[in-house]
mmCIF file of C-alpha atoms in Angstrom:
data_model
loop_
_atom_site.group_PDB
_atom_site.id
_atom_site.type_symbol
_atom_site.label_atom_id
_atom_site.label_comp_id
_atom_site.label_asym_id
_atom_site.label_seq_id
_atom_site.Cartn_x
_atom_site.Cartn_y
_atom_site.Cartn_z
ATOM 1 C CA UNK R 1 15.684 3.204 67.436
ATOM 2 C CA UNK R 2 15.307 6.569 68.987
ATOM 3 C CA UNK R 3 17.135 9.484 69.734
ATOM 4 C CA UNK R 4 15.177 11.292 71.886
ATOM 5 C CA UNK R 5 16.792 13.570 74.985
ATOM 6 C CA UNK R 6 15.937 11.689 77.862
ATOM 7 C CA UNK R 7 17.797 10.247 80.361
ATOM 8 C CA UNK R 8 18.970 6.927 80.900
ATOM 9 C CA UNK R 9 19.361 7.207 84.441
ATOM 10 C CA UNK R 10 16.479 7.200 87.223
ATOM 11 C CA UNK R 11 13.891 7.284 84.273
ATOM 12 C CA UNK R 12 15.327 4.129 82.587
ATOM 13 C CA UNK R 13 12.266 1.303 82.558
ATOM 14 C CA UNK R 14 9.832 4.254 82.605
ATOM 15 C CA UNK R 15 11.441 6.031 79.318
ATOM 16 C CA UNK R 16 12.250 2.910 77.939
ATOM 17 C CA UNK R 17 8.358 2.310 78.152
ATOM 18 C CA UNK R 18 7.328 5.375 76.593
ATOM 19 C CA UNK R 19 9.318 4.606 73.446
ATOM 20 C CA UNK R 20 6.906 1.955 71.830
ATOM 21 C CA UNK R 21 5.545 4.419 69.465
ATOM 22 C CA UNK R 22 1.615 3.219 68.523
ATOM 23 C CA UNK R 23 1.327 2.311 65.040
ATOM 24 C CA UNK R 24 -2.410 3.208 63.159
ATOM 25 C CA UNK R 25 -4.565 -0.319 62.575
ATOM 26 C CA UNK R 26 -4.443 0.364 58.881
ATOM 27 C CA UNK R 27 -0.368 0.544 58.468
ATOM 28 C CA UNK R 28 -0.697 -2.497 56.267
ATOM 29 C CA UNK R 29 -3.071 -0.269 54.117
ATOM 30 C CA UNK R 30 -0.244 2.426 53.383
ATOM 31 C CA UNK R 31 2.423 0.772 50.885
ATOM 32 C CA UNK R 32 1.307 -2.252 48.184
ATOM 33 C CA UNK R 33 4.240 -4.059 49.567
ATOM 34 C CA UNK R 34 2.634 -3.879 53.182
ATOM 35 C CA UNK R 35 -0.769 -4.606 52.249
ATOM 36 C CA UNK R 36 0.753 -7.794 49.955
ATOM 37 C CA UNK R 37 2.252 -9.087 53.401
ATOM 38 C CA UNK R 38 -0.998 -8.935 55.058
ATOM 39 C CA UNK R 39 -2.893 -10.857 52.125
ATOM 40 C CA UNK R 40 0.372 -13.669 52.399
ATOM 41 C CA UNK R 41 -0.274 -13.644 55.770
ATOM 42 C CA UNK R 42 -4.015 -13.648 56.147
ATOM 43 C CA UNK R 43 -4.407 -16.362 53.067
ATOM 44 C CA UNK R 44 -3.792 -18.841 56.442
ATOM 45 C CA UNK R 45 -7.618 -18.226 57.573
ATOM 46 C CA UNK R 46 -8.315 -19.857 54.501
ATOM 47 C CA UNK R 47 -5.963 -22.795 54.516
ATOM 48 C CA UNK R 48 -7.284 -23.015 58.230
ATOM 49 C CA UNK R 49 -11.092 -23.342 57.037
ATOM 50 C CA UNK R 50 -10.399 -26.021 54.518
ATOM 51 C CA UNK R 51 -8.662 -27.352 56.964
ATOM 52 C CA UNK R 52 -11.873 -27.598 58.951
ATOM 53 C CA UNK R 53 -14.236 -28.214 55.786
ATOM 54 C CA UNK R 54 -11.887 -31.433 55.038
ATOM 55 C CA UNK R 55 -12.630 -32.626 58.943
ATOM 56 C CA UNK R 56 -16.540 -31.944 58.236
ATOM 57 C CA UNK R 57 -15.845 -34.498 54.756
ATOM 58 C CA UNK R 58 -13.988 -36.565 57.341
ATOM 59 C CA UNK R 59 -16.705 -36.747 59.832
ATOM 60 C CA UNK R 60 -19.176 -37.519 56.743
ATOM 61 C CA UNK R 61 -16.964 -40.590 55.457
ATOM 62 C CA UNK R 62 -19.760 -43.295 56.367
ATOM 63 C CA UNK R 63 -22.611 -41.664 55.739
ATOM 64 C CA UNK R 64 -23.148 -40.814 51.771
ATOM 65 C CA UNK R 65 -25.726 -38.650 52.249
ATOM 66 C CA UNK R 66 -24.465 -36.069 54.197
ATOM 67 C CA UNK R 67 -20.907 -36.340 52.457
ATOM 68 C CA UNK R 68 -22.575 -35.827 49.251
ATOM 69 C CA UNK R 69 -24.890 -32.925 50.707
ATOM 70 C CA UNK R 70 -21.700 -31.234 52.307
ATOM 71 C CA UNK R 71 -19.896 -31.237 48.666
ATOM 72 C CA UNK R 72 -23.441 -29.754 46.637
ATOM 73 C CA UNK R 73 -24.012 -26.707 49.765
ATOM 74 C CA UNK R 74 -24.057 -24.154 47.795
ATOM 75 C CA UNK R 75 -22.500 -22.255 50.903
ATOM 76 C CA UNK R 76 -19.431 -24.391 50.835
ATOM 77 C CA UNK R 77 -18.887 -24.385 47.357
ATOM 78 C CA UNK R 78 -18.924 -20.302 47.272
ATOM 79 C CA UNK R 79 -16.253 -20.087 50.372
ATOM 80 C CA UNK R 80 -14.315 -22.601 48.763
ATOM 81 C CA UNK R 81 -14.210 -20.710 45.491
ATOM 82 C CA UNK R 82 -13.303 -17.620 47.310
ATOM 83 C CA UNK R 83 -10.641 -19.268 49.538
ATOM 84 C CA UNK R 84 -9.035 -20.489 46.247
ATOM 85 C CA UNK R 85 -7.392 -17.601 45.501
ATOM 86 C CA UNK R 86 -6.011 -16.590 48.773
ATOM 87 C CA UNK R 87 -5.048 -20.899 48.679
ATOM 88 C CA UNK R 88 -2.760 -19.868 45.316
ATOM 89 C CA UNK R 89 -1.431 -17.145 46.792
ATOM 90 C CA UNK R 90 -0.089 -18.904 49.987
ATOM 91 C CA UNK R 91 1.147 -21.130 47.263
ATOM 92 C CA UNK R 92 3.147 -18.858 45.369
ATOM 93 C CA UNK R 93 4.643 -17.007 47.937
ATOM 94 C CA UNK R 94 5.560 -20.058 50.101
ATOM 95 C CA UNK R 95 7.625 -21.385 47.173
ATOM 96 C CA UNK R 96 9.315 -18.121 46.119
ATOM 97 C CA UNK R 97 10.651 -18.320 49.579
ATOM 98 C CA UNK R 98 12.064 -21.140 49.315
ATOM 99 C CA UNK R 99 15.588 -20.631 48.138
ATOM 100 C CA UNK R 100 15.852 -18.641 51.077
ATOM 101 C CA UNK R 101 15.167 -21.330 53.806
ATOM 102 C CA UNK R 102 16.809 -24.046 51.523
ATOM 103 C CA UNK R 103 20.172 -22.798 50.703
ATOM 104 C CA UNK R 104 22.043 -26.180 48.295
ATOM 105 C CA UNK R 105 25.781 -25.208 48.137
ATOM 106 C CA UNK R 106 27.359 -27.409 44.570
ATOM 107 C CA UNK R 107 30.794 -27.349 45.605
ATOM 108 C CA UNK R 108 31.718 -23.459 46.176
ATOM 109 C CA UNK R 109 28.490 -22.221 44.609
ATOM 110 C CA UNK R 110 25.305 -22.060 45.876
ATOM 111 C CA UNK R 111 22.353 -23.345 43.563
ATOM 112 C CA UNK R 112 20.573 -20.353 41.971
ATOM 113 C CA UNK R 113 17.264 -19.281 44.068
ATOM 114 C CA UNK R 114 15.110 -19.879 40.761
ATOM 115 C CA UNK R 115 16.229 -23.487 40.342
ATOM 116 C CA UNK R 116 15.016 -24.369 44.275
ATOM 117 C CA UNK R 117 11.658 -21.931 43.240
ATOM 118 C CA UNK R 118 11.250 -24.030 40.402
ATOM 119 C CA UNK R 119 11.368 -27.048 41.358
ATOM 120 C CA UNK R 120 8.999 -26.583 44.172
ATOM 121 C CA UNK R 121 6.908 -25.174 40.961
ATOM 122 C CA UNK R 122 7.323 -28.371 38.978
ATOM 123 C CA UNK R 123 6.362 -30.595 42.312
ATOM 124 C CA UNK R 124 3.624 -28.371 42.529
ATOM 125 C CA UNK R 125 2.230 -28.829 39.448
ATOM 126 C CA UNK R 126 3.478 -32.630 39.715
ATOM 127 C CA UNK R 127 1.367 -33.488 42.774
ATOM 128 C CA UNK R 128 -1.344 -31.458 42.061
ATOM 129 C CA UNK R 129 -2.181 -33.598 38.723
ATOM 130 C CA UNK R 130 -1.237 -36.605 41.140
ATOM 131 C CA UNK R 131 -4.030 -35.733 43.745
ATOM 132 C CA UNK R 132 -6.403 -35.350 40.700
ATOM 133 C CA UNK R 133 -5.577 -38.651 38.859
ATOM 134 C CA UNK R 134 -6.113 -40.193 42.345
ATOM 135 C CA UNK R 135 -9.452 -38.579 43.216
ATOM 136 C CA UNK R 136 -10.594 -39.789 39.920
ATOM 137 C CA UNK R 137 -9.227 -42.963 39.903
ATOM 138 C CA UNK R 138 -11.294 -45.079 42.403
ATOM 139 C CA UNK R 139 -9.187 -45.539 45.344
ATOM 140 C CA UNK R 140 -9.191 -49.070 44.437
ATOM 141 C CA UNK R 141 -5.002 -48.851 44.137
ATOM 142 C CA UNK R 142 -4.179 -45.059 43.736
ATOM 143 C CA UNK S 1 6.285 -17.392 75.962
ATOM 144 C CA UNK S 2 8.438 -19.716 76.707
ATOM 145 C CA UNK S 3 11.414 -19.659 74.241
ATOM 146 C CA UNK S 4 12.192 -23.272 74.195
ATOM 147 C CA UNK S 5 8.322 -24.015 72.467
ATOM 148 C CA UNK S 6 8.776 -21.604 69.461
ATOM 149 C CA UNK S 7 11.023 -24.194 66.941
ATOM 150 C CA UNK S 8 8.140 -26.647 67.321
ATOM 151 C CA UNK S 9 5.622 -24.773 66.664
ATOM 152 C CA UNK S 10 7.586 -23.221 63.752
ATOM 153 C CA UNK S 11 8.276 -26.329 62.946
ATOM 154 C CA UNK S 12 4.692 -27.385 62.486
ATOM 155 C CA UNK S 13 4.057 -23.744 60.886
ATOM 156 C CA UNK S 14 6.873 -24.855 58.695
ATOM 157 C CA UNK S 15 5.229 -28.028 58.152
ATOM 158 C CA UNK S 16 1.728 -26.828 57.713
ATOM 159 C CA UNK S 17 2.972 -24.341 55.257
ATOM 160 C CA UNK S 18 4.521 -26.798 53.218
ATOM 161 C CA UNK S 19 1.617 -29.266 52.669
ATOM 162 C CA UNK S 20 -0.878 -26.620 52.340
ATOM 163 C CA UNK S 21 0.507 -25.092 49.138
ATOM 164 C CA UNK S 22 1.435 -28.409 47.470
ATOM 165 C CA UNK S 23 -1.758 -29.827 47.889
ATOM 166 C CA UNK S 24 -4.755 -27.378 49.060
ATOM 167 C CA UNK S 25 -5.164 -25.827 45.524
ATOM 168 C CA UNK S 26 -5.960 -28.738 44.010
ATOM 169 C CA UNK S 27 -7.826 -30.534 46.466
ATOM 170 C CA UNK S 28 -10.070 -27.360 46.224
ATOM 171 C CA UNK S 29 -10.594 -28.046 42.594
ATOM 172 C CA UNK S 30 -11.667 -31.331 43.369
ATOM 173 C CA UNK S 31 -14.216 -30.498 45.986
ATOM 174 C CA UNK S 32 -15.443 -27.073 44.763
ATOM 175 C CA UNK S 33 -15.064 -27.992 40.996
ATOM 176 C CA UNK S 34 -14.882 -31.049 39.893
ATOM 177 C CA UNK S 35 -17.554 -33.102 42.066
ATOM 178 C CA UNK S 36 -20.128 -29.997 42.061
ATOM 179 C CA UNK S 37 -19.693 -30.154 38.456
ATOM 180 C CA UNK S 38 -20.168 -34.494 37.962
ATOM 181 C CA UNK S 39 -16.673 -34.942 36.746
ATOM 182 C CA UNK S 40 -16.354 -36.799 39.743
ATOM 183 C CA UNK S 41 -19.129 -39.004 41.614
ATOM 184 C CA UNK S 42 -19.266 -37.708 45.142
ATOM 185 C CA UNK S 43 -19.671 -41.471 46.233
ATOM 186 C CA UNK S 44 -16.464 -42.128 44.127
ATOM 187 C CA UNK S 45 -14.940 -39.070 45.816
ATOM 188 C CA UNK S 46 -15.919 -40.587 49.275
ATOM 189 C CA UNK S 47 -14.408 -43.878 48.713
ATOM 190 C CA UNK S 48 -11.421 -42.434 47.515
ATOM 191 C CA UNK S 49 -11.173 -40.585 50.495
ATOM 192 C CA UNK S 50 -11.703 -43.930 52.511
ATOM 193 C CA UNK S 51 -8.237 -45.543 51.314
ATOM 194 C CA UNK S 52 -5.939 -45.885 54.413
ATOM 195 C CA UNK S 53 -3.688 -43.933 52.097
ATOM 196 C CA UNK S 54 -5.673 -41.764 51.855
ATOM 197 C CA UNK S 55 -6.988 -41.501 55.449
ATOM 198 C CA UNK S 56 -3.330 -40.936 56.441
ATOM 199 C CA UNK S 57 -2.919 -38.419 54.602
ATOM 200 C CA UNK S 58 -6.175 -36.417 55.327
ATOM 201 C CA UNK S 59 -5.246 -36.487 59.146
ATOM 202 C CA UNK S 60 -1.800 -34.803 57.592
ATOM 203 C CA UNK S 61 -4.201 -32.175 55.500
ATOM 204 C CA UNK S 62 -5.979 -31.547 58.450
ATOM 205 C CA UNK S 63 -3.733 -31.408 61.548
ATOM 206 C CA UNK S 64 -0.080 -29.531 59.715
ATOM 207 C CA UNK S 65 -2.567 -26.383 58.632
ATOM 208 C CA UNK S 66 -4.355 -26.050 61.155
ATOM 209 C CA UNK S 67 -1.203 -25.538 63.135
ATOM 210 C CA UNK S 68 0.347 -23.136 60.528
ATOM 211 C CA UNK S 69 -3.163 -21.021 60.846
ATOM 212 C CA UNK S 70 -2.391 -21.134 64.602
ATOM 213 C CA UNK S 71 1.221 -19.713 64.448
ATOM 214 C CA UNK S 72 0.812 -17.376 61.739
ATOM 215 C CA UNK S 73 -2.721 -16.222 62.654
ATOM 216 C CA UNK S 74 -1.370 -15.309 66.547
ATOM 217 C CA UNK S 75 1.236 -12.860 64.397
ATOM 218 C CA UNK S 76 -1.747 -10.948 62.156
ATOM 219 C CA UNK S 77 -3.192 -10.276 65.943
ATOM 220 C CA UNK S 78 -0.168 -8.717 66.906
ATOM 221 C CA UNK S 79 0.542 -7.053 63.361
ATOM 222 C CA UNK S 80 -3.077 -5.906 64.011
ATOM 223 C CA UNK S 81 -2.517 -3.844 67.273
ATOM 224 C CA UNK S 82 -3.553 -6.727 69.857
ATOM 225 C CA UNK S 83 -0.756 -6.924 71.174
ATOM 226 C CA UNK S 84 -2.037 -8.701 75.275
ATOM 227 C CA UNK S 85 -3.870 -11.768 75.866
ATOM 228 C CA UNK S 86 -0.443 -13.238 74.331
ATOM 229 C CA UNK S 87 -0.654 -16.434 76.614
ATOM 230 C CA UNK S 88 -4.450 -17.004 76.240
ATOM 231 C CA UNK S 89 -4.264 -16.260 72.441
ATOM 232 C CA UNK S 90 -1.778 -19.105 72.295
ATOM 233 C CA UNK S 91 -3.226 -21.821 73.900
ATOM 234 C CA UNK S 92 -6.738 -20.919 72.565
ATOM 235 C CA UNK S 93 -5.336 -21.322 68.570
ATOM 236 C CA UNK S 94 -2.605 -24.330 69.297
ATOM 237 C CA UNK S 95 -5.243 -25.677 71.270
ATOM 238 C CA UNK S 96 -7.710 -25.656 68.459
ATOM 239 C CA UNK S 97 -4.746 -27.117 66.097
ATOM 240 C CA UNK S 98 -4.223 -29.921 68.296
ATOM 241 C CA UNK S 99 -7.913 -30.549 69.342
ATOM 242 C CA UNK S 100 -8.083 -30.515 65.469
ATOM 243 C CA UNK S 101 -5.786 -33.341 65.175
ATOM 244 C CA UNK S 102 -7.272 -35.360 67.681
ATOM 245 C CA UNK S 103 -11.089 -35.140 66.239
ATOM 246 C CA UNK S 104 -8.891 -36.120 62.282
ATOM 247 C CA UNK S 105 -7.469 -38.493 64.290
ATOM 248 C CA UNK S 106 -9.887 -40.198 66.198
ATOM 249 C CA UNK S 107 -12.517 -39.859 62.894
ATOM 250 C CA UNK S 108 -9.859 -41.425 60.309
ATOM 251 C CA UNK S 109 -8.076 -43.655 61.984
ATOM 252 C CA UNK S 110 -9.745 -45.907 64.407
#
């Protein structure tokens, strides 16, 4: 932490205050790893606003019209193709984390990271073809 | 902040997080893409969307990100150099997650 000179005795909450050194705005700016943090972590104001753009669809649900209005904005349509990206990315980097969180042990070994990465992959590419087939399909039965 | 609330809202972060990148990509290709381009009828779209199946899990779509933007949103403040308001900050984004689920909610399911 530190190992600066002063002492831990009358000073203690005081010095102990002074220690929290200030860090520059643009830290995430400095290293590619850094800044690739702060794209995974800023990809969730776009996941957020679709979020909200689905609720606006939602609100729209009995009235054509405006649902059908909503979906041709040309607005919308440009945010959502610029929130794609940053939606892929959250994709991506959520799974490759996986085998981290979800550790599978097969008797004394664990499962290799890049089986639990891919199979997230594979469901991912799995439900993503589902959710098309079904928004094509009708509704009638999924 | 209270330790005992952080697993549930990681929880819901977790959760968010999870149902976000299996199925936001695609459901942007279907509204940014594949409607705006006639591949599918908007109406059809809308009816689709009208299922109980499907209403279900909209309010999911809806509610789970909104709380991981809440969670992981309050951490780019602080990773940003705001580093007060920590209580305030908190309530305002859960509160907009969970206002958010009410309004999905209330809109899809009654």
């Amino acid at each position: 932490m530190d190992n600066d000179s002063s002492t831990p005795t009358a000073a203690g909450p005081v010095a102990a205050k002074q220690h929290i050194r200030k860090m520059p705005v643009n830290w995430w700016l400095k290293k590619p790893a850094y800044l690739r943090y702060m794209v995974r972590e800023i990809t969730c104001l776009f996941v957020g606003g679709y979020a909200m753009f689905l609720l606006m669809l939602a609100a729209r649900l009995d009235k054509p019209e405006a649902f059908e209005t909503l979906l041709a904005s040309p607005l919308a349509i440009g945010l959502q193709w610029v929130a794609l990206p940053f939606a892929i990315y959250h994709s991506v980097t959520w799974f490759n984390l996986t085998p981290k969180v979800l550790v599978i042990w097969r008797g004394e070994d664990k499962l290799p990271g890049f089986l639990i990465a891919g199979a997230h992959y594979a469901g991912w590419l799995a439900v993503s073809a589902g959710l098309v087939y079904f928004a094509m399909s009708g509704g009638a039965d999924g | 902040m209270a330790r005992s609330n952080e697993p549930a809202f990681w929880s819901l972060f977790s959760a968010g997080g999870m149902v976000a990148a299996f199925l936001i990509p695609a459901a942007i290709l279907i509204t940014a893409y594949m409607v705006p381009s006639g591949k599918i009828e908007a109406d059809n779209l809308r009816m689709v969307m009208s299922h109980p199946i499907s209403r279900l899990l909209l309010v999911a779509m809806i509610s789970l990100p909104m709380f991981h933007w809440a969670h992981r949103f309050r951490f780019v403040l602080v990773d940003l150099g705001i580093k007060g308001c920590k209580l305030p900050i908190a309530i305002l984004f859960y509160g907009t997650a969970v206002g958010s689920t009410i309004c999905a909610a209330y809109l899809l399911l009654l």
